[in-house]
Short mmCIF file of C-alpha atoms in Angstrom, two decimals:
data_model
loop_
_atom_site.label_atom_id
_atom_site.label_comp_id
_atom_site.label_asym_id
_atom_site.label_seq_id
_atom_site.Cartn_x
_atom_site.Cartn_y
_atom_site.Cartn_z
CA UNK A 598 122.21 128.90 104.74
CA UNK A 599 124.97 128.07 107.18
CA UNK A 600 127.82 130.50 107.98
CA UNK A 601 131.44 129.24 107.21
CA UNK A 602 132.93 133.23 107.43
CA UNK A 603 135.09 154.36 101.40
CA UNK A 604 132.81 155.74 99.62
CA UNK A 605 131.99 155.03 96.07
CA UNK A 606 132.25 157.51 93.33
CA UNK A 607 129.24 159.43 92.17
CA UNK A 608 128.89 157.49 88.97
CA UNK A 609 128.80 154.30 90.99
CA UNK A 610 126.28 155.65 93.32
CA UNK A 611 124.06 156.81 90.26
CA UNK A 612 124.34 153.41 88.61
CA UNK A 613 123.45 151.65 91.85
CA UNK A 614 120.45 153.57 92.59
CA UNK A 615 119.03 153.56 89.13
CA UNK A 616 119.59 149.85 88.79
CA UNK A 617 120.82 150.19 85.29
CA UNK A 618 120.91 147.12 83.14
CA UNK A 619 124.24 145.09 82.92
CA UNK A 620 125.20 143.03 79.65
CA UNK A 621 126.84 139.95 80.90
CA UNK A 622 130.49 140.35 80.79
CA UNK A 623 131.51 136.87 79.30
CA UNK A 624 129.94 134.12 77.07
CA UNK A 625 130.19 130.40 77.84
CA UNK A 626 133.50 129.12 78.52
CA UNK A 627 135.20 132.55 78.64
CA UNK A 628 136.74 131.58 82.41
CA UNK A 629 140.09 130.04 81.25
CA UNK A 630 140.53 126.50 82.14
CA UNK A 631 143.71 127.06 83.77
CA UNK A 632 142.43 129.65 86.02
CA UNK A 633 143.98 129.73 89.42
CA UNK A 634 141.73 130.47 92.52
CA UNK A 635 142.70 132.34 95.41
CA UNK A 636 143.94 130.12 98.80
CA UNK A 637 143.16 132.48 101.85
CA UNK A 638 145.93 132.18 104.30
CA UNK A 639 143.77 133.93 106.75
CA UNK A 640 140.73 131.12 106.56
CA UNK A 641 140.10 129.16 109.93
CA UNK A 642 141.22 125.93 108.41
CA UNK A 643 144.76 127.48 107.52
CA UNK A 644 144.99 129.22 110.79
CA UNK A 645 144.17 125.93 112.59
CA UNK A 646 146.63 123.91 110.60
CA UNK A 647 149.30 126.57 111.45
CA UNK A 648 148.59 126.37 115.03
CA UNK A 649 148.33 122.74 115.50
CA UNK A 650 151.64 121.03 113.86
CA UNK A 651 151.60 118.20 116.35
CA UNK A 652 147.91 117.26 116.03
CA UNK A 653 147.48 113.85 114.55
CA UNK A 654 144.55 115.23 112.44
CA UNK A 655 146.63 118.12 110.91
CA UNK A 656 148.53 116.36 108.19
CA UNK A 657 145.25 115.05 106.57
CA UNK A 658 143.34 118.48 107.03
CA UNK A 659 146.43 120.30 105.73
CA UNK A 660 146.94 118.15 102.43
CA UNK A 661 143.25 117.54 101.65
CA UNK A 662 141.43 120.72 102.78
CA UNK A 663 143.71 123.90 103.72
CA UNK A 664 145.68 123.29 100.58
CA UNK A 665 142.71 123.96 98.27
CA UNK A 666 141.53 127.60 97.11
CA UNK A 667 138.43 128.22 98.90
CA UNK A 668 135.84 131.15 98.86
CA UNK A 669 135.97 133.95 101.22
CA UNK A 670 132.75 135.02 103.10
CA UNK A 671 131.69 138.38 103.90
CA UNK A 672 128.86 137.35 106.46
CA UNK A 673 129.30 139.68 109.67
CA UNK A 674 128.06 143.29 108.97
CA UNK A 675 130.62 145.74 109.37
CA UNK A 676 129.80 148.64 106.74
CA UNK A 677 132.71 150.83 107.69
CA UNK A 678 135.37 148.14 107.07
CA UNK A 679 134.11 146.07 104.14
CA UNK A 680 135.68 147.96 101.53
CA UNK A 681 139.08 147.51 103.20
CA UNK A 682 138.16 143.99 103.94
CA UNK A 683 137.34 143.04 100.43
CA UNK A 684 140.35 145.17 99.10
CA UNK A 685 142.70 142.71 101.34
CA UNK A 686 141.49 140.02 99.61
CA UNK A 687 141.37 141.33 96.16
CA UNK A 688 145.03 142.56 96.44
CA UNK A 689 146.24 139.38 97.86
CA UNK A 690 145.03 137.34 95.16
CA UNK A 691 146.26 139.81 92.33
CA UNK A 692 149.66 139.49 93.81
CA UNK A 693 149.39 136.00 93.01
CA UNK A 694 147.98 136.36 89.79
CA UNK A 695 144.78 134.24 91.30
CA UNK A 696 141.11 134.77 90.94
CA UNK A 697 139.32 135.24 94.59
CA UNK A 698 135.77 133.91 95.18
CA UNK A 699 133.95 135.99 97.31
CA UNK A 700 130.64 135.46 98.68
CA UNK A 701 128.38 138.20 99.81
CA UNK A 702 126.01 137.18 102.63
CA UNK A 703 124.48 140.18 104.10
CA UNK A 704 120.81 140.18 102.58
CA UNK A 705 118.23 141.10 105.42
CA UNK A 706 115.93 138.09 106.58
CA UNK A 707 119.09 135.97 105.85
CA UNK A 708 118.49 132.26 106.13
CA UNK A 709 114.64 132.99 107.32
CA UNK A 710 115.64 133.16 110.72
CA UNK A 711 117.38 129.78 110.86
CA UNK A 712 120.90 128.92 112.07
CA UNK A 713 122.59 131.58 109.88
CA UNK A 714 120.19 134.50 110.66
CA UNK A 715 121.36 138.10 110.21
CA UNK A 716 122.57 140.27 107.62
CA UNK A 717 122.10 144.07 107.05
CA UNK A 718 119.04 145.68 109.24
CA UNK A 719 117.27 146.69 106.32
CA UNK A 720 117.46 146.65 102.50
CA UNK A 721 118.53 150.54 102.66
CA UNK A 722 121.40 149.62 104.67
CA UNK A 723 122.16 146.44 102.54
CA UNK A 724 122.20 148.51 99.64
CA UNK A 725 124.89 150.96 100.99
CA UNK A 726 126.86 147.71 102.30
CA UNK A 727 126.73 146.23 98.74
CA UNK A 728 128.21 149.71 97.34
CA UNK A 729 130.95 149.52 99.80
CA UNK A 730 131.51 145.75 99.00
CA UNK A 731 131.85 146.53 95.49
CA UNK A 732 134.30 149.27 95.88
CA UNK A 733 137.02 146.93 97.29
CA UNK A 734 136.99 144.63 94.36
CA UNK A 735 139.36 146.65 92.25
CA UNK A 736 140.16 146.14 88.60
CA UNK A 737 141.42 142.56 88.51
CA UNK A 738 138.96 139.58 87.83
CA UNK A 739 136.94 137.92 90.48
CA UNK A 740 133.98 135.97 91.29
CA UNK A 741 131.10 137.02 93.40
CA UNK A 742 128.82 134.59 94.77
CA UNK A 743 125.85 136.77 95.52
CA UNK A 744 123.49 136.06 98.64
CA UNK A 745 123.23 132.21 98.95
CA UNK A 746 119.56 131.16 99.48
CA UNK A 747 118.36 134.73 98.94
CA UNK A 748 116.33 133.25 95.86
CA UNK A 749 115.82 129.73 96.62
CA UNK A 750 114.64 130.25 100.13
CA UNK A 751 111.98 132.86 100.22
CA UNK A 752 109.35 131.58 102.47
CA UNK A 753 109.53 134.06 105.18
CA UNK A 754 108.76 137.10 102.87
CA UNK A 755 105.53 138.95 101.78
CA UNK A 756 105.09 139.50 98.12
CA UNK A 757 106.20 143.16 98.70
CA UNK A 758 109.21 141.94 100.73
CA UNK A 759 110.25 139.64 97.91
CA UNK A 760 109.77 142.31 95.40
CA UNK A 761 112.24 144.54 97.13
CA UNK A 762 114.53 141.74 97.80
CA UNK A 763 114.81 141.09 94.05
CA UNK A 764 115.41 144.59 93.26
CA UNK A 765 118.09 145.38 95.70
CA UNK A 766 119.91 142.05 94.54
CA UNK A 767 119.64 143.51 90.86
CA UNK A 768 121.00 146.78 92.26
CA UNK A 769 123.80 144.91 94.03
CA UNK A 770 125.03 143.15 90.89
CA UNK A 771 124.79 146.40 88.74
CA UNK A 772 126.86 148.09 91.56
CA UNK A 773 129.57 145.43 91.54
CA UNK A 774 129.98 145.39 87.79
CA UNK A 775 130.10 149.35 87.61
CA UNK A 776 132.85 149.19 90.21
CA UNK A 777 134.59 146.35 88.88
CA UNK A 778 134.14 145.25 85.16
CA UNK A 779 136.06 142.13 85.36
CA UNK A 780 133.91 140.74 88.22
CA UNK A 781 131.53 138.03 87.55
CA UNK A 782 128.62 137.91 89.35
CA UNK A 783 126.48 134.70 89.92
CA UNK A 784 123.18 134.44 91.48
CA UNK A 785 121.44 131.61 93.56
CA UNK A 786 120.02 128.75 91.94
CA UNK A 787 119.50 126.70 95.25
CA UNK A 788 120.31 123.04 94.13
CA UNK A 789 118.90 119.93 92.35
CA UNK A 790 116.65 118.71 95.28
CA UNK A 791 114.86 121.99 96.20
CA UNK A 792 112.81 123.97 93.86
CA UNK A 793 112.31 122.93 90.43
CA UNK A 794 114.26 124.31 87.67
CA UNK A 795 111.40 125.95 86.01
CA UNK A 796 110.38 127.68 89.46
CA UNK A 797 114.18 128.51 90.16
CA UNK A 798 114.40 130.08 86.59
CA UNK A 799 111.27 132.31 87.21
CA UNK A 800 112.60 133.62 90.51
CA UNK A 801 116.28 134.32 88.91
CA UNK A 802 114.69 136.22 86.07
CA UNK A 803 112.66 138.29 88.71
CA UNK A 804 115.70 139.07 90.54
CA UNK A 805 117.25 140.38 87.37
CA UNK A 806 119.90 137.93 86.51
CA UNK A 807 119.38 138.40 82.78
CA UNK A 808 120.13 141.87 82.97
CA UNK A 809 122.71 142.01 85.89
CA UNK A 810 124.08 138.54 86.12
CA UNK A 811 126.79 136.57 84.60
CA UNK A 812 125.59 133.22 85.74
CA UNK A 813 123.95 130.91 88.51
CA UNK A 814 125.48 128.99 91.24
CA UNK A 815 124.14 125.69 92.86
CA UNK A 816 124.75 123.29 95.63
CA UNK A 817 126.22 125.94 98.16
CA UNK A 818 126.54 124.13 101.48
CA UNK A 819 124.80 121.14 100.35
CA UNK A 820 126.00 117.48 99.29
CA UNK A 821 124.29 116.79 96.00
CA UNK A 822 126.28 114.86 93.37
CA UNK A 823 128.11 116.86 90.78
CA UNK A 824 126.48 115.26 87.82
CA UNK A 825 123.04 116.13 89.49
CA UNK A 826 124.03 119.70 89.75
CA UNK A 827 125.28 120.08 86.27
CA UNK A 828 122.11 118.47 84.90
CA UNK A 829 119.91 120.72 87.01
CA UNK A 830 122.27 124.19 86.52
CA UNK A 831 121.85 123.46 82.79
CA UNK A 832 118.27 122.79 83.11
CA UNK A 833 117.57 126.40 84.60
CA UNK A 834 119.83 128.10 82.32
CA UNK A 835 117.63 126.26 79.54
CA UNK A 836 114.56 127.76 81.21
CA UNK A 837 116.28 131.18 81.04
CA UNK A 838 116.48 131.03 77.25
CA UNK A 839 119.65 131.81 75.26
CA UNK A 840 120.95 134.30 77.86
CA UNK A 841 124.79 133.37 77.64
CA UNK A 842 124.70 132.98 81.30
CA UNK A 843 126.77 130.13 82.85
CA UNK A 844 126.92 128.34 86.21
CA UNK A 845 129.44 127.15 88.77
CA UNK A 846 128.70 124.18 91.28
CA UNK A 847 129.80 124.06 94.81
CA UNK A 848 131.70 120.65 95.20
CA UNK A 849 133.28 121.43 98.54
CA UNK A 850 131.30 118.33 100.55
CA UNK A 851 129.58 116.11 97.82
CA UNK A 852 132.14 113.58 97.36
CA UNK A 853 129.83 110.85 99.17
CA UNK A 854 126.61 112.57 97.75
CA UNK A 855 123.88 113.47 100.11
CA UNK A 856 123.10 112.13 103.48
CA UNK A 857 120.15 109.64 104.22
CA UNK A 858 117.24 111.39 104.03
CA UNK A 859 118.88 114.42 102.69
CA UNK A 860 120.11 115.62 106.06
CA UNK A 861 121.64 119.00 105.43
CA UNK A 862 122.97 120.03 109.02
CA UNK A 863 126.43 118.59 109.88
CA UNK A 864 125.56 115.07 108.89
CA UNK A 865 128.15 112.32 109.13
CA UNK A 866 129.74 110.28 106.58
CA UNK A 867 130.29 113.12 103.84
CA UNK A 868 133.41 113.77 101.94
CA UNK A 869 134.97 116.60 100.07
CA UNK A 870 134.47 116.60 96.24
CA UNK A 871 136.18 117.45 93.12
CA UNK A 872 138.90 120.02 93.72
CA UNK A 873 138.12 123.43 92.67
CA UNK A 874 139.01 124.11 89.03
CA UNK A 875 137.88 125.96 85.82
CA UNK A 876 138.85 122.94 83.59
CA UNK A 877 135.32 121.55 83.68
CA UNK A 878 135.23 120.33 80.21
CA UNK A 879 131.77 121.68 79.72
CA UNK A 880 131.30 125.39 78.35
CA UNK A 881 127.95 125.92 80.37
CA UNK A 882 129.80 125.23 83.81
CA UNK A 883 132.32 127.62 84.32
CA UNK A 884 134.06 126.04 87.52
CA UNK A 885 133.74 123.56 90.24
CA UNK A 886 134.41 125.65 93.64
CA UNK A 887 134.50 125.11 97.22
CA UNK A 888 132.04 127.61 98.55
CA UNK A 889 130.99 126.31 101.59
CA UNK A 890 134.37 125.98 103.65
CA UNK A 891 134.90 122.27 104.76
CA UNK A 892 135.06 121.83 108.36
CA UNK A 893 133.00 124.89 109.04
CA UNK A 894 129.89 123.91 110.65
CA UNK A 895 126.37 124.52 109.86
CA UNK A 896 124.90 125.02 113.28
CA UNK A 897 124.24 121.46 114.67
CA UNK A 898 127.47 120.24 115.90
CA UNK A 899 128.44 123.70 117.04
CA UNK A 900 127.91 127.51 116.30
CA UNK A 901 127.30 128.03 112.56
CA UNK A 902 130.43 129.03 110.94
CA UNK A 903 132.71 127.75 113.64
CA UNK A 904 135.54 125.58 112.75
CA UNK A 905 135.66 121.89 113.91
CA UNK A 906 138.91 119.78 113.16
CA UNK A 907 136.86 116.64 113.90
CA UNK A 908 134.41 117.52 111.04
CA UNK A 909 137.11 118.60 108.74
CA UNK A 910 139.04 115.39 109.41
CA UNK A 911 136.04 113.31 108.58
CA UNK A 912 135.60 115.20 105.32
CA UNK A 913 138.94 115.00 104.24
CA UNK A 914 139.32 111.12 104.89
#
Protein backbone atom coordinates (compact mmCIF):
# COMPACT_ATOMS: atom_id res chain seq x y z
CA UNK A 1 0.00 0.00 0.00
CA UNK A 2 1.23 3.47 -0.74
CA UNK A 3 0.83 6.33 1.69
CA UNK A 4 -1.03 9.32 0.32
CA UNK A 5 -1.72 11.08 4.12
CA UNK A 6 -10.20 10.82 24.35
CA UNK A 7 -11.00 8.22 25.87
CA UNK A 8 -13.86 5.92 24.93
CA UNK A 9 -16.85 5.24 27.11
CA UNK A 10 -16.91 2.10 29.20
CA UNK A 11 -19.65 0.66 27.02
CA UNK A 12 -17.61 1.17 23.85
CA UNK A 13 -14.53 -0.33 25.43
CA UNK A 14 -16.50 -3.39 26.48
CA UNK A 15 -17.98 -3.84 23.02
CA UNK A 16 -14.54 -3.47 21.48
CA UNK A 17 -12.83 -5.98 23.73
CA UNK A 18 -15.57 -8.54 23.40
CA UNK A 19 -15.73 -8.01 19.64
CA UNK A 20 -19.50 -8.24 19.62
CA UNK A 21 -21.07 -8.95 16.25
CA UNK A 22 -22.48 -6.10 14.23
CA UNK A 23 -25.46 -6.41 11.95
CA UNK A 24 -24.68 -4.31 8.85
CA UNK A 25 -26.34 -0.93 9.15
CA UNK A 26 -27.61 -0.61 5.58
CA UNK A 27 -28.91 -2.59 2.66
CA UNK A 28 -27.81 -2.34 -0.96
CA UNK A 29 -28.47 1.07 -2.41
CA UNK A 30 -29.08 2.83 0.90
CA UNK A 31 -26.35 5.44 0.33
CA UNK A 32 -28.36 8.21 -1.38
CA UNK A 33 -27.41 8.85 -4.98
CA UNK A 34 -27.06 12.58 -4.29
CA UNK A 35 -24.63 12.09 -1.39
CA UNK A 36 -22.05 14.86 -1.30
CA UNK A 37 -18.60 13.73 -0.20
CA UNK A 38 -16.18 15.85 1.81
CA UNK A 39 -13.43 17.89 0.16
CA UNK A 40 -10.56 18.40 2.61
CA UNK A 41 -9.16 21.95 2.44
CA UNK A 42 -6.05 20.72 4.27
CA UNK A 43 -5.13 18.07 1.70
CA UNK A 44 -1.70 18.31 0.14
CA UNK A 45 -3.11 19.11 -3.29
CA UNK A 46 -5.30 21.93 -1.96
CA UNK A 47 -2.39 23.38 -0.03
CA UNK A 48 -0.21 23.23 -3.14
CA UNK A 49 -2.89 24.88 -5.29
CA UNK A 50 -3.29 27.70 -2.76
CA UNK A 51 0.46 28.25 -2.47
CA UNK A 52 1.22 28.23 -6.21
CA UNK A 53 -1.26 30.49 -8.03
CA UNK A 54 1.31 31.46 -10.66
CA UNK A 55 2.45 27.94 -11.53
CA UNK A 56 1.50 26.93 -15.08
CA UNK A 57 0.33 23.53 -13.78
CA UNK A 58 -1.95 25.01 -11.16
CA UNK A 59 -5.16 25.58 -13.17
CA UNK A 60 -5.33 22.02 -14.45
CA UNK A 61 -4.52 20.48 -11.06
CA UNK A 62 -7.00 22.79 -9.34
CA UNK A 63 -9.89 22.11 -11.70
CA UNK A 64 -9.40 18.39 -12.25
CA UNK A 65 -8.05 17.14 -8.93
CA UNK A 66 -8.26 19.63 -6.07
CA UNK A 67 -11.92 20.35 -6.79
CA UNK A 68 -12.93 16.73 -6.23
CA UNK A 69 -13.79 15.17 -2.86
CA UNK A 70 -11.13 12.73 -1.72
CA UNK A 71 -10.44 10.48 1.23
CA UNK A 72 -8.57 11.63 4.33
CA UNK A 73 -5.89 9.17 5.41
CA UNK A 74 -4.93 8.45 9.02
CA UNK A 75 -1.58 6.84 8.43
CA UNK A 76 0.83 8.33 10.95
CA UNK A 77 0.82 6.86 14.43
CA UNK A 78 -0.32 9.53 16.88
CA UNK A 79 -2.57 7.80 19.41
CA UNK A 80 -2.87 10.83 21.67
CA UNK A 81 -4.26 13.09 18.93
CA UNK A 82 -6.13 10.76 16.56
CA UNK A 83 -9.52 11.37 18.21
CA UNK A 84 -9.17 15.12 17.74
CA UNK A 85 -7.74 14.65 14.24
CA UNK A 86 -10.72 12.53 13.19
CA UNK A 87 -13.19 14.88 14.88
CA UNK A 88 -11.75 17.83 12.96
CA UNK A 89 -12.58 16.08 9.68
CA UNK A 90 -16.03 14.80 10.66
CA UNK A 91 -17.04 18.13 12.18
CA UNK A 92 -15.95 20.02 9.08
CA UNK A 93 -17.88 17.61 6.88
CA UNK A 94 -20.99 17.84 9.03
CA UNK A 95 -20.92 21.63 8.84
CA UNK A 96 -21.16 21.31 5.05
CA UNK A 97 -23.70 18.47 5.11
CA UNK A 98 -21.11 16.25 3.45
CA UNK A 99 -20.02 12.67 4.10
CA UNK A 100 -16.32 12.23 4.86
CA UNK A 101 -14.33 9.26 3.61
CA UNK A 102 -11.68 8.29 6.18
CA UNK A 103 -8.95 5.72 5.67
CA UNK A 104 -7.74 3.89 8.77
CA UNK A 105 -4.21 2.78 7.84
CA UNK A 106 -2.39 1.75 10.98
CA UNK A 107 -2.36 -2.06 11.14
CA UNK A 108 0.98 -3.56 12.32
CA UNK A 109 3.16 -5.06 9.57
CA UNK A 110 1.52 -2.64 7.18
CA UNK A 111 2.44 -3.19 3.51
CA UNK A 112 4.55 -6.21 4.59
CA UNK A 113 7.61 -3.99 4.88
CA UNK A 114 7.12 -2.26 1.52
CA UNK A 115 7.27 1.42 0.65
CA UNK A 116 4.54 2.23 3.17
CA UNK A 117 5.82 0.05 6.01
CA UNK A 118 4.80 1.17 9.47
CA UNK A 119 1.65 1.17 11.52
CA UNK A 120 1.07 0.65 15.21
CA UNK A 121 3.83 -1.19 17.08
CA UNK A 122 1.61 -4.20 17.88
CA UNK A 123 -2.04 -5.25 17.85
CA UNK A 124 -2.65 -4.16 21.44
CA UNK A 125 -1.54 -0.67 20.47
CA UNK A 126 -3.60 -0.90 17.29
CA UNK A 127 -6.72 -1.84 19.22
CA UNK A 128 -6.28 1.24 21.40
CA UNK A 129 -5.63 3.44 18.36
CA UNK A 130 -8.76 2.09 16.65
CA UNK A 131 -10.88 2.90 19.71
CA UNK A 132 -9.51 6.44 19.71
CA UNK A 133 -10.10 6.73 15.95
CA UNK A 134 -13.69 5.60 16.43
CA UNK A 135 -14.26 8.10 19.23
CA UNK A 136 -13.75 10.99 16.81
CA UNK A 137 -16.34 9.93 14.24
CA UNK A 138 -19.35 11.49 15.92
CA UNK A 139 -23.01 10.96 15.17
CA UNK A 140 -23.05 11.89 11.48
CA UNK A 141 -22.67 9.69 8.42
CA UNK A 142 -19.18 8.65 7.41
CA UNK A 143 -17.40 6.07 5.30
CA UNK A 144 -14.42 4.24 6.79
CA UNK A 145 -12.01 2.41 4.50
CA UNK A 146 -10.56 -0.09 6.93
CA UNK A 147 -6.87 -0.88 6.48
CA UNK A 148 -5.97 -1.07 2.77
CA UNK A 149 -4.07 -4.25 1.85
CA UNK A 150 -4.66 -5.77 5.29
CA UNK A 151 -6.56 -8.74 3.85
CA UNK A 152 -5.22 -8.92 0.29
CA UNK A 153 -1.53 -8.72 1.32
CA UNK A 154 -0.77 -11.27 4.05
CA UNK A 155 2.37 -13.01 2.77
CA UNK A 156 4.51 -11.72 5.64
CA UNK A 157 2.26 -13.15 8.38
CA UNK A 158 2.36 -16.52 10.09
CA UNK A 159 -0.95 -18.34 10.54
CA UNK A 160 -1.19 -17.18 14.16
CA UNK A 161 -0.34 -13.59 13.20
CA UNK A 162 -2.98 -13.70 10.47
CA UNK A 163 -5.64 -14.96 12.85
CA UNK A 164 -4.76 -12.20 15.29
CA UNK A 165 -4.96 -9.59 12.52
CA UNK A 166 -8.36 -10.81 11.39
CA UNK A 167 -9.68 -10.65 14.95
CA UNK A 168 -8.31 -7.15 15.40
CA UNK A 169 -9.94 -5.93 12.17
CA UNK A 170 -13.29 -7.27 13.37
CA UNK A 171 -12.84 -5.53 16.73
CA UNK A 172 -11.95 -2.26 15.03
CA UNK A 173 -15.08 -2.36 12.87
CA UNK A 174 -17.25 -3.18 15.88
CA UNK A 175 -15.71 -0.29 17.82
CA UNK A 176 -16.45 2.08 14.95
CA UNK A 177 -20.09 1.02 14.82
CA UNK A 178 -20.47 1.25 18.59
CA UNK A 179 -19.09 4.78 18.61
CA UNK A 180 -20.79 5.97 15.42
CA UNK A 181 -23.87 4.01 14.31
CA UNK A 182 -24.11 5.92 11.01
CA UNK A 183 -20.58 5.01 9.97
CA UNK A 184 -20.23 2.53 7.11
CA UNK A 185 -17.15 0.31 7.35
CA UNK A 186 -15.70 -1.29 4.24
CA UNK A 187 -13.18 -4.16 4.32
CA UNK A 188 -10.26 -4.80 1.96
CA UNK A 189 -11.05 -6.81 -1.19
CA UNK A 190 -7.78 -6.08 -3.01
CA UNK A 191 -8.48 -5.69 -6.73
CA UNK A 192 -9.43 -7.61 -9.83
CA UNK A 193 -5.86 -8.43 -10.91
CA UNK A 194 -4.75 -9.82 -7.55
CA UNK A 195 -6.38 -12.61 -5.56
CA UNK A 196 -9.33 -14.53 -6.96
CA UNK A 197 -12.82 -13.63 -5.79
CA UNK A 198 -13.14 -16.92 -3.93
CA UNK A 199 -9.84 -16.48 -2.11
CA UNK A 200 -10.61 -12.90 -1.18
CA UNK A 201 -14.12 -13.77 -0.02
CA UNK A 202 -12.74 -16.54 2.20
CA UNK A 203 -10.31 -14.10 3.80
CA UNK A 204 -12.99 -11.46 4.25
CA UNK A 205 -15.21 -13.98 5.96
CA UNK A 206 -12.36 -14.91 8.31
CA UNK A 207 -11.85 -11.22 9.07
CA UNK A 208 -15.45 -10.85 10.23
CA UNK A 209 -16.92 -8.84 7.38
CA UNK A 210 -20.28 -10.62 7.65
CA UNK A 211 -20.72 -9.68 11.30
CA UNK A 212 -18.79 -6.42 11.50
CA UNK A 213 -18.74 -4.83 8.03
CA UNK A 214 -21.07 -2.88 5.79
CA UNK A 215 -19.25 -3.75 2.59
CA UNK A 216 -15.98 -4.13 0.73
CA UNK A 217 -13.71 -1.88 -1.32
CA UNK A 218 -11.50 -2.59 -4.31
CA UNK A 219 -8.80 -0.97 -6.45
CA UNK A 220 -7.34 1.27 -3.73
CA UNK A 221 -4.09 2.74 -5.07
CA UNK A 222 -4.46 0.78 -8.30
CA UNK A 223 -5.41 1.43 -11.91
CA UNK A 224 -7.85 -1.28 -13.00
CA UNK A 225 -10.82 -0.26 -15.10
CA UNK A 226 -14.02 0.47 -13.25
CA UNK A 227 -15.94 -2.16 -15.20
CA UNK A 228 -13.45 -4.83 -14.18
CA UNK A 229 -13.61 -3.77 -10.53
CA UNK A 230 -17.40 -3.73 -10.49
CA UNK A 231 -17.48 -7.26 -11.90
CA UNK A 232 -14.84 -8.41 -9.41
CA UNK A 233 -16.55 -6.79 -6.42
CA UNK A 234 -19.85 -8.39 -7.38
CA UNK A 235 -18.13 -11.75 -7.69
CA UNK A 236 -16.66 -11.38 -4.20
CA UNK A 237 -20.06 -10.36 -2.84
CA UNK A 238 -21.60 -13.35 -4.56
CA UNK A 239 -19.06 -15.63 -2.89
CA UNK A 240 -20.12 -14.15 0.45
CA UNK A 241 -23.74 -15.16 -0.15
CA UNK A 242 -26.85 -13.13 0.56
CA UNK A 243 -25.09 -10.92 3.06
CA UNK A 244 -26.60 -7.56 2.14
CA UNK A 245 -23.06 -6.17 1.82
CA UNK A 246 -22.20 -3.66 -0.88
CA UNK A 247 -19.00 -2.26 -2.39
CA UNK A 248 -17.15 0.95 -3.21
CA UNK A 249 -14.57 1.29 -5.98
CA UNK A 250 -11.49 3.53 -6.04
CA UNK A 251 -11.53 5.38 -9.38
CA UNK A 252 -8.89 7.96 -8.52
CA UNK A 253 -6.27 6.84 -11.07
CA UNK A 254 -7.92 4.35 -13.40
CA UNK A 255 -8.94 6.60 -16.29
CA UNK A 256 -6.47 4.92 -18.66
CA UNK A 257 -6.60 1.52 -17.06
CA UNK A 258 -3.55 -0.36 -15.79
CA UNK A 259 -0.01 0.37 -16.92
CA UNK A 260 1.89 -2.12 -19.11
CA UNK A 261 2.83 -5.23 -17.12
CA UNK A 262 0.51 -3.94 -14.35
CA UNK A 263 3.25 -1.66 -13.00
CA UNK A 264 1.88 -0.12 -9.80
CA UNK A 265 4.58 2.23 -8.49
CA UNK A 266 4.13 5.72 -9.98
CA UNK A 267 3.71 4.51 -13.58
CA UNK A 268 3.45 7.14 -16.28
CA UNK A 269 0.57 7.49 -18.69
CA UNK A 270 -2.20 7.09 -16.10
CA UNK A 271 -5.19 9.41 -15.69
CA UNK A 272 -7.79 10.15 -13.06
CA UNK A 273 -11.01 8.19 -13.47
CA UNK A 274 -14.69 8.79 -12.78
CA UNK A 275 -15.38 11.61 -10.38
CA UNK A 276 -16.49 10.57 -6.89
CA UNK A 277 -20.19 9.85 -6.81
CA UNK A 278 -22.80 7.73 -5.08
CA UNK A 279 -24.90 7.79 -8.26
CA UNK A 280 -23.48 4.56 -9.69
CA UNK A 281 -26.72 3.20 -11.11
CA UNK A 282 -25.94 -0.13 -9.48
CA UNK A 283 -27.45 -1.12 -6.11
CA UNK A 284 -24.46 -3.35 -5.35
CA UNK A 285 -21.99 -0.47 -5.75
CA UNK A 286 -22.46 2.27 -3.18
CA UNK A 287 -20.00 4.74 -4.68
CA UNK A 288 -17.04 5.47 -6.84
CA UNK A 289 -14.53 7.22 -4.58
CA UNK A 290 -11.11 8.81 -4.83
CA UNK A 291 -9.42 6.92 -2.03
CA UNK A 292 -5.81 7.07 -3.17
CA UNK A 293 -5.03 10.77 -3.53
CA UNK A 294 -4.02 11.67 -7.11
CA UNK A 295 -0.57 13.23 -7.15
CA UNK A 296 0.60 11.61 -3.94
CA UNK A 297 3.36 9.17 -4.80
CA UNK A 298 3.62 5.42 -4.29
CA UNK A 299 7.29 5.51 -3.31
CA UNK A 300 9.24 5.20 -6.57
CA UNK A 301 9.22 8.76 -7.97
CA UNK A 302 9.63 10.13 -4.45
CA UNK A 303 8.80 9.31 -0.86
CA UNK A 304 5.57 7.39 -0.42
CA UNK A 305 2.80 9.85 0.34
CA UNK A 306 4.63 12.94 -0.84
CA UNK A 307 2.83 15.22 -3.30
CA UNK A 308 4.26 15.62 -6.80
CA UNK A 309 2.77 18.43 -8.89
CA UNK A 310 4.33 16.90 -11.99
CA UNK A 311 2.60 13.59 -11.38
CA UNK A 312 -0.67 15.31 -10.49
CA UNK A 313 -0.47 17.35 -13.69
CA UNK A 314 0.03 14.20 -15.75
CA UNK A 315 -2.89 12.43 -14.05
CA UNK A 316 -5.12 15.47 -14.60
CA UNK A 317 -4.39 15.69 -18.33
